[in-house]
Short mmCIF file of C-alpha atoms and ligand atoms in Angstrom, two decimals:
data_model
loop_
_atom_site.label_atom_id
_atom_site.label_comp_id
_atom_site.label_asym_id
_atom_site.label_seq_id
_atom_site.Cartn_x
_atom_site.Cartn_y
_atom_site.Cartn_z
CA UNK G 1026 -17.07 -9.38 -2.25
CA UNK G 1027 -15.20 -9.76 -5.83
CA UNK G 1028 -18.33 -10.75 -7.16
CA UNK G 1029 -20.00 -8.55 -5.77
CA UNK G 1030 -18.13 -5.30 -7.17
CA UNK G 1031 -18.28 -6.87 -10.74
CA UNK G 1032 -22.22 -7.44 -10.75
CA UNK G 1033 -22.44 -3.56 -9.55
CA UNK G 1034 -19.86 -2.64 -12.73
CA UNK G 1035 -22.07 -4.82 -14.67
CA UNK G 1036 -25.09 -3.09 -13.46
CA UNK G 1037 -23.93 0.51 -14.46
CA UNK G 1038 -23.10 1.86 -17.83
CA UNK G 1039 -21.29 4.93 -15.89
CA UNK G 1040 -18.44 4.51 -14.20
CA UNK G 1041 -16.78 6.89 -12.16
CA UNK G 1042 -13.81 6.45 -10.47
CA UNK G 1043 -12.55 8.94 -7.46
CA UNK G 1044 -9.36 8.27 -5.24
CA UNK G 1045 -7.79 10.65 -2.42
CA UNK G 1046 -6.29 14.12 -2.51
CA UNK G 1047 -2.42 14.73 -3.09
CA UNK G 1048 -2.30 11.07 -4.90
CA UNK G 1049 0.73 8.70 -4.70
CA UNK G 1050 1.66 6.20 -7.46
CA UNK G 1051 -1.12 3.65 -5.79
CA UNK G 1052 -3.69 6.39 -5.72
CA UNK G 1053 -3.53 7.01 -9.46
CA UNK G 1054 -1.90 3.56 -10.10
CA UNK G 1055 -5.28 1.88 -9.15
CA UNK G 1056 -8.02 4.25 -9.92
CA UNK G 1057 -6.38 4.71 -13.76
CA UNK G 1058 -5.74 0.51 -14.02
CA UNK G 1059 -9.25 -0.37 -12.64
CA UNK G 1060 -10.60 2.30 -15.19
CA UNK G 1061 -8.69 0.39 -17.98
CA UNK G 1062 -9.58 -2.76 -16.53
CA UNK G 1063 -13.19 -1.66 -16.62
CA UNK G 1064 -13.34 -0.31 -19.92
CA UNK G 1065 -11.16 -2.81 -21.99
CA UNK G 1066 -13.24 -5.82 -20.76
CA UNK G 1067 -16.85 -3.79 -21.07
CA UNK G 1068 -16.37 -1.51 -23.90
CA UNK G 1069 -19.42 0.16 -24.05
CA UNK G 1070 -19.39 1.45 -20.72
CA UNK G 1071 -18.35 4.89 -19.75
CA UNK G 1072 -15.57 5.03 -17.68
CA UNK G 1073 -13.72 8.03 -15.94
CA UNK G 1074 -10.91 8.73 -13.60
CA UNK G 1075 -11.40 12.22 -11.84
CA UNK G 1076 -9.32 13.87 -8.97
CA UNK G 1077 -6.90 17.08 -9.60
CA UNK G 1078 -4.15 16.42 -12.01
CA UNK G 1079 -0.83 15.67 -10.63
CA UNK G 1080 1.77 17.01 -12.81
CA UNK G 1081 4.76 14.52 -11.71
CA UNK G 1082 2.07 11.46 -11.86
CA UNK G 1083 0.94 12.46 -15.49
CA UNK G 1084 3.73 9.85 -16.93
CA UNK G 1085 1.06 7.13 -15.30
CA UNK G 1086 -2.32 8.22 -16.38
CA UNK G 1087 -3.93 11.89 -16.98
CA UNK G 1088 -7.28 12.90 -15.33
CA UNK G 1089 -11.02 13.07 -17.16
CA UNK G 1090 -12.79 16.03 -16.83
CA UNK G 1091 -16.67 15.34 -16.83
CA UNK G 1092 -19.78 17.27 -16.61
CA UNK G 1093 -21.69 17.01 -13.31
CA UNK G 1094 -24.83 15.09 -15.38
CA UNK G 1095 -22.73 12.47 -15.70
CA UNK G 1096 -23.24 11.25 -12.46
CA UNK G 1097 -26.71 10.88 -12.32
CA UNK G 1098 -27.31 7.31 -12.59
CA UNK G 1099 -23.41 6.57 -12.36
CA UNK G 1100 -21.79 3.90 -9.87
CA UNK G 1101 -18.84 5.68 -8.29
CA UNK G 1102 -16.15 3.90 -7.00
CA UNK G 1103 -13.84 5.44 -5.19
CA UNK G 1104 -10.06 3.53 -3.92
CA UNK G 1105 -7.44 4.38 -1.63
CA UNK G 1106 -9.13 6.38 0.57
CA UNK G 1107 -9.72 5.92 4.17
CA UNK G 1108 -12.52 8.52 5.01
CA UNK G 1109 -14.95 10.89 2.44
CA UNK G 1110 -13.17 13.59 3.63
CA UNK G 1111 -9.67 13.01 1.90
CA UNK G 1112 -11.79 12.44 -1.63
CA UNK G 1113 -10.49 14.32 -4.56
CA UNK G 1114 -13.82 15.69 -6.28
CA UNK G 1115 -16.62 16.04 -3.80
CA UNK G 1116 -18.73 15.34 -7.05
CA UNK G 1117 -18.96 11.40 -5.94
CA UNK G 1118 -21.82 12.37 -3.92
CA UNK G 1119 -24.19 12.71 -7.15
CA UNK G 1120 -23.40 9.11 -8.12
CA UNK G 1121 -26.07 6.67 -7.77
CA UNK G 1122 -23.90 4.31 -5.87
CA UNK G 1123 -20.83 4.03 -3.85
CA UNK G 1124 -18.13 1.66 -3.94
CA UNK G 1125 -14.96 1.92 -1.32
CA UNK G 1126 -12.24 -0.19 -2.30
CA UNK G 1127 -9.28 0.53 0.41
CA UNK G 1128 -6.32 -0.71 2.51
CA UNK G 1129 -6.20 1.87 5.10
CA UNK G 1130 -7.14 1.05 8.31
CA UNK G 1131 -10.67 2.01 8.69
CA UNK G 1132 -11.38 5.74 9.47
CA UNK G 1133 -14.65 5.99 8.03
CA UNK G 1134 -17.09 3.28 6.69
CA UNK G 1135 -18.88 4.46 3.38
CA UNK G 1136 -20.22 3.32 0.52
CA UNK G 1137 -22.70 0.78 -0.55
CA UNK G 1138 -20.36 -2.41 -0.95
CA UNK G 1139 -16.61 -1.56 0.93
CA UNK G 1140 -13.73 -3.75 0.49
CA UNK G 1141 -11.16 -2.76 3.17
CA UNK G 1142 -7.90 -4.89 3.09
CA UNK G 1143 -5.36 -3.57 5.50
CA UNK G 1144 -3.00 -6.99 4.91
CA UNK G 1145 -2.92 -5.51 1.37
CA UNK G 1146 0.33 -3.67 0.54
CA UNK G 1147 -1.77 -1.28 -1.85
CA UNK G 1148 -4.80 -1.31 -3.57
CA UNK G 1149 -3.19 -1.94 -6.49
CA UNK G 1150 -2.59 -5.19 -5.23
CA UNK G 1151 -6.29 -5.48 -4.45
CA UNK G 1152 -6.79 -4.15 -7.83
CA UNK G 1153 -5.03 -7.61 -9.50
CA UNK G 1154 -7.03 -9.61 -7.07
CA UNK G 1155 -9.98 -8.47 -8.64
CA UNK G 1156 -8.74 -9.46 -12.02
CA UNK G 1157 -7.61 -12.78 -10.45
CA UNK G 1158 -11.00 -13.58 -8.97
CA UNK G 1159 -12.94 -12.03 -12.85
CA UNK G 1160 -10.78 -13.68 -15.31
CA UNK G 1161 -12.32 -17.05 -14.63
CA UNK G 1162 -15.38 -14.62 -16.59
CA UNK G 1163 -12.90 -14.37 -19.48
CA UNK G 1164 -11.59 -10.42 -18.05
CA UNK G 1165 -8.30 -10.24 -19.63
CA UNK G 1166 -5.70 -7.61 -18.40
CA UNK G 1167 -3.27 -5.44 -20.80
CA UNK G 1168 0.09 -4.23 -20.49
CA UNK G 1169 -1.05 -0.88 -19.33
CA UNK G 1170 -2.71 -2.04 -16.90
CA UNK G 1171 -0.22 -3.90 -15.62
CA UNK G 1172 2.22 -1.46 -15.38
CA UNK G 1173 0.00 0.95 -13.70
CA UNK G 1174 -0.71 -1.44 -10.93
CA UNK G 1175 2.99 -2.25 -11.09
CA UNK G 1176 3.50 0.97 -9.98
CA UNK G 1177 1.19 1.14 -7.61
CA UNK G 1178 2.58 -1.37 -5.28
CA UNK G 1179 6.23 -0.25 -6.60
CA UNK G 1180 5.02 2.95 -4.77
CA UNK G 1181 3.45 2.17 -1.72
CA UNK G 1182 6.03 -0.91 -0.69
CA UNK G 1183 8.37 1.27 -1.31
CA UNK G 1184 10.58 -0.86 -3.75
CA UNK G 1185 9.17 -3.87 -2.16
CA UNK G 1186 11.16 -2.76 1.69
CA UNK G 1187 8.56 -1.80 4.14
CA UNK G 1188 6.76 -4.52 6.07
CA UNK G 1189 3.63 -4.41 4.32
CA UNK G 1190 4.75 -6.42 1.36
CA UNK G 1191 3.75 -10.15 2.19
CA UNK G 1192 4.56 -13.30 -0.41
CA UNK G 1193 1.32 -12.40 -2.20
CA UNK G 1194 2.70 -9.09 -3.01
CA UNK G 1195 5.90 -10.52 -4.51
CA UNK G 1196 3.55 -13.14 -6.16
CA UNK G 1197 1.61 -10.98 -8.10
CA UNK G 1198 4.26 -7.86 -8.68
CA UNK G 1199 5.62 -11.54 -10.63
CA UNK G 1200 2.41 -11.88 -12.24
CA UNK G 1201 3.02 -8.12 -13.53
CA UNK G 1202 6.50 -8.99 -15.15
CA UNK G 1203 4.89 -11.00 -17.42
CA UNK G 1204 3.60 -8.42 -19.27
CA UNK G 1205 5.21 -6.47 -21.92
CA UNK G 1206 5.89 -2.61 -19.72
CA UNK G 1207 9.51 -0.89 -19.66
CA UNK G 1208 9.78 -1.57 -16.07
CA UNK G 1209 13.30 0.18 -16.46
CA UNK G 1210 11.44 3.36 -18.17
CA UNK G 1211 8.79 2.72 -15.14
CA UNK G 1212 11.66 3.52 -12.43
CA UNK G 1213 13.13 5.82 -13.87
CA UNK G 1214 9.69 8.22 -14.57
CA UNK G 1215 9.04 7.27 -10.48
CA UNK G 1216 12.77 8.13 -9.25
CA UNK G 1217 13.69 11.09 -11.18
CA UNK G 1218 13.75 14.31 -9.33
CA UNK G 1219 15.01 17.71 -10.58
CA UNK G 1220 18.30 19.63 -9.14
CA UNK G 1221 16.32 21.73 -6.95
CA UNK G 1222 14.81 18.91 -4.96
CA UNK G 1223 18.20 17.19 -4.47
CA UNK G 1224 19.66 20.42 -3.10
CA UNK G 1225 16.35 20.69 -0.87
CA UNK G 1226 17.75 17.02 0.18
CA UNK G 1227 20.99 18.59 0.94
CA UNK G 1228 19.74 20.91 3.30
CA UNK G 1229 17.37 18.17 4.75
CA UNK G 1230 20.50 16.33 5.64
CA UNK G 1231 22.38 18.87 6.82
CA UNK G 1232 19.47 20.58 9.06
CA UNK G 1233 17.54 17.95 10.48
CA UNK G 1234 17.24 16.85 14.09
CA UNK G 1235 17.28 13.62 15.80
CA UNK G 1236 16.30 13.64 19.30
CA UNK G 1237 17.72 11.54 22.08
CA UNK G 1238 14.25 9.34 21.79
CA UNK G 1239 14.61 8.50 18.58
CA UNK G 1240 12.34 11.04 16.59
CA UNK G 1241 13.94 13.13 13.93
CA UNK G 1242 12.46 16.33 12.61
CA UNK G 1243 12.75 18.78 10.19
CA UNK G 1244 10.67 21.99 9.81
CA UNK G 1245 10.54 23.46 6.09
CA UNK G 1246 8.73 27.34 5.72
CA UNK G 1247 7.16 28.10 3.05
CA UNK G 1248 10.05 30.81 2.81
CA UNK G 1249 12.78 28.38 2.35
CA UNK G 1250 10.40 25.87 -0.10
CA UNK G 1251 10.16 29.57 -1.96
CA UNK G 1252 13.98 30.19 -2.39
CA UNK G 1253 14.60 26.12 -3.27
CA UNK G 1254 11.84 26.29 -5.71
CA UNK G 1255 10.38 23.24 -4.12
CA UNK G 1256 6.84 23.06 -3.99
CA UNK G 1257 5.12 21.53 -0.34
CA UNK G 1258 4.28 18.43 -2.34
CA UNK G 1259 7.57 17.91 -3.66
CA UNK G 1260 9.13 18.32 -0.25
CA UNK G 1261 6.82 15.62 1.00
CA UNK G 1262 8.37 13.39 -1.30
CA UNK G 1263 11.53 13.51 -0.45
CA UNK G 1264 10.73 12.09 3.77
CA UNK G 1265 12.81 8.82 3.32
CA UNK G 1266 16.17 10.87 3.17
CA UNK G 1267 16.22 10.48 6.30
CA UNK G 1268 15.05 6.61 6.55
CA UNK G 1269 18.43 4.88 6.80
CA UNK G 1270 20.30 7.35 9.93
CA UNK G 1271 20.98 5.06 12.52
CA UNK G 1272 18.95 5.30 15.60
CA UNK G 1273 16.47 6.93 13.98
CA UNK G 1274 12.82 5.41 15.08
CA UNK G 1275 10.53 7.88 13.51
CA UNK G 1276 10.60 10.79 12.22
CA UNK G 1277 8.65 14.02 10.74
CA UNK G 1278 8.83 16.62 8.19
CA UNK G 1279 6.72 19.66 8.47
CA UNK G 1280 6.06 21.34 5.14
CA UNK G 1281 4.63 25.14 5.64
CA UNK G 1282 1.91 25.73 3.23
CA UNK G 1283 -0.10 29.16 2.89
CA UNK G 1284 -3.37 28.40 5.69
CA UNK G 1285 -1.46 24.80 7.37
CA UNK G 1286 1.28 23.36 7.93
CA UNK G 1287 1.81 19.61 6.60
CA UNK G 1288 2.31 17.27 8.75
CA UNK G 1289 4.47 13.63 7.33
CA UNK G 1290 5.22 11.14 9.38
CA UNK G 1291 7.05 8.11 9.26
CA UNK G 1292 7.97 5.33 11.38
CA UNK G 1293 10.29 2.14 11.93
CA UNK G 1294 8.46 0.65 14.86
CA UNK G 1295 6.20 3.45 16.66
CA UNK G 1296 2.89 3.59 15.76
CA UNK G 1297 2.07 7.47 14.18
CA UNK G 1298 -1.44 7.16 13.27
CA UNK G 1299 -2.60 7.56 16.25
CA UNK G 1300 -0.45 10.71 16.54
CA UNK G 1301 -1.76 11.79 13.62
CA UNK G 1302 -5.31 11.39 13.66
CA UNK G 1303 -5.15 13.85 16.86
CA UNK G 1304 -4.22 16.63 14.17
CA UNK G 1305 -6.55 16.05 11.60
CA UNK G 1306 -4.99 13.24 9.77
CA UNK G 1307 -4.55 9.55 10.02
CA UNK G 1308 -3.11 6.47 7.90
CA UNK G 1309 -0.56 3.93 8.54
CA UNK G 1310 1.10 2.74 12.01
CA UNK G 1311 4.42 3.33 9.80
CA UNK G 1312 3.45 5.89 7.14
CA UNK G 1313 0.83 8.81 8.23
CA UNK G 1314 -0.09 12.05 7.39
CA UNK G 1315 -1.82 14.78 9.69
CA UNK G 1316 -2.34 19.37 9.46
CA UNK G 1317 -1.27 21.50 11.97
CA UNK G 1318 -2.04 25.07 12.34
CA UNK G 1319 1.41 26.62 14.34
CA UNK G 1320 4.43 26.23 14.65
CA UNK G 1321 3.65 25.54 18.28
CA UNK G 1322 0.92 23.01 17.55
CA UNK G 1323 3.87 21.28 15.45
CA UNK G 1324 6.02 21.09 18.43
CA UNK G 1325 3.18 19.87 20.44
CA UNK G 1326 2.90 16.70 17.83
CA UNK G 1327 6.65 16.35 18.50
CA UNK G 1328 6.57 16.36 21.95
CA UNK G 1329 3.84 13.45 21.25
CA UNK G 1330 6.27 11.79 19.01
CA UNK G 1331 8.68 11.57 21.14
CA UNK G 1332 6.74 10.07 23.79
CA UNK G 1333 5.64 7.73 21.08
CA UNK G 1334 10.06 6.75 20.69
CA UNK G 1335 10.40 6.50 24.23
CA UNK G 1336 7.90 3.86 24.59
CA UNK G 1337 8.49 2.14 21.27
MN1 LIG J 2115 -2.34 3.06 -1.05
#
């Protein structure tokens, strides 16, 4: 499959590369590092990252911003992204080929060659196996790229706690230390957060509620995002406040944007992607996302979740 991907890079002398919609650190961690990747070992291809700009990601890699001719004739590969629907830039279409490099469990099967590794913590990781398996080829890997798939799995294991970091992961984060990256400047870019999100946090703490199953909840209008001067995806960010209450087994935010409301869910046993791909949405047995349109659909999902506790 490694192989595979490279003889389609070496194949095309355009190289597009898409990832999903509101992007994490692994999102833009591993679309900008295999770009780098790409174009540092091949340096007369053209290579591109696309997707909307994420202004508190920008510290990782900024976005290209191509003509539509440039995908004709163009191999588009597009990672960390279960299902076409979730792409950032529906322009991947025009490419002449598709690659999907992912570690969601399936949702949709695209693409001309797809690499789907759910044992992968992040497809970052998956990202450094591809170097691993190419550098017997003489690929060599930089710093930058390094510490952009650093962050990457920094991101998605969060700090190297949730389950889906396995001895490989810790084996090649290891390989990453060896190059030369601030990985104190790294942290510190990921963690920072500005006063109005830690008073948003504060009222978090102070408003949310845990059920008798298990499930916690907390339901954020637009309104009160407004007066904290929070934005929806900034709220999202801050779910694991509430990861370390005691006898908590899963839990919810709902963030109130203008047409939907956001759905995040997050688990410490109970599977919520099932949950969540009943309301548009899907991703992780521990960590999944999903849109409602009410206020009452929302309790409907939470009524769900809390079935979800009681069994779990
Ligand atoms: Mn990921």
């Amino acid at each position: 499959m490694k192989q595979e991907i490279k003889n389609m890079i070496e194949q095309y002398n355009k190289i597009i590369i898409h990832r999903h919609e509101n992007p994490d650190p692994d999102a833009i961690g591993s679309q900008a590092g295999l770009k780098a990747l790409i174009q540092e070992n091949y340096p007369d291809k053209q290579v591109f990252a696309v997707g909307e700009e994420e202004e508190s990601l920008t510290f990782l890699a900024k976005m290209d911003e191509i003509d539509e001719e440039m995908y004709e004739g163009s191999l588009v590969i597009v990672c960390d992204t279960a299902n076409l629907e979730r792409v950032d830039d529906k322009r991947y279409e025009r490419g002449e080929a598709l690659i999907k490099i992912d570690h969601h469990p399936e949702v949709e099967e695209y693409g001309d060659v797809s690499w789907v590794d759910i044992n992968s913590s992040s497809v970052s990781e998956m990202v450094y196996e591809l170097y691993n398996a190419w550098k017997q080829d003489g690929m060599s890997l930089s710093s930058e790229v390094a510490r952009l798939l650093f962050a990457g799995i920094v991101g998605d294991t969060g700090r190297f706690r949730h389950p889906n970091t396995t001895e490989k992961t810790f084996r090649i984060a290891a390989e990453l230390t060896n190059y030369t990256f601030s990985r104190p400047d790294l942290f510190n870019e990921m963690e920072k957060s500005s006063l109005s999100l830690k008073r948003l946090e504060g009222y978090v703490l102070s408003n949310a509620e845990i059920l008798d199953s298990g499930a916690g909840y907390i339901k954020l209008t637009s309104s009160l995002l407004t007066s904290y001067d929070v934005t929806s995806r900034e709220a999202g960010g801050i779910i694991n406040t509430l990861s370390t209450l005691e006898g908590l087994k899963a839990w919810v935010f709902f963030v109130e944007e203008e047409e939907i409301i956001r759905v995040r869910l997050r688990s410490k046993g109970p599977a919520v992607n099932k949950i969540a791909s009943r309301y548009n949405g899907g991703g992780h047995e521990l960590a999944a996302g999903a849109k409602v349109s009410s206020w009452n659909e929302a309790d409907q999902l939470l009524a769900e979740l809390e079935e979800a506790c009681h069994k779990g």
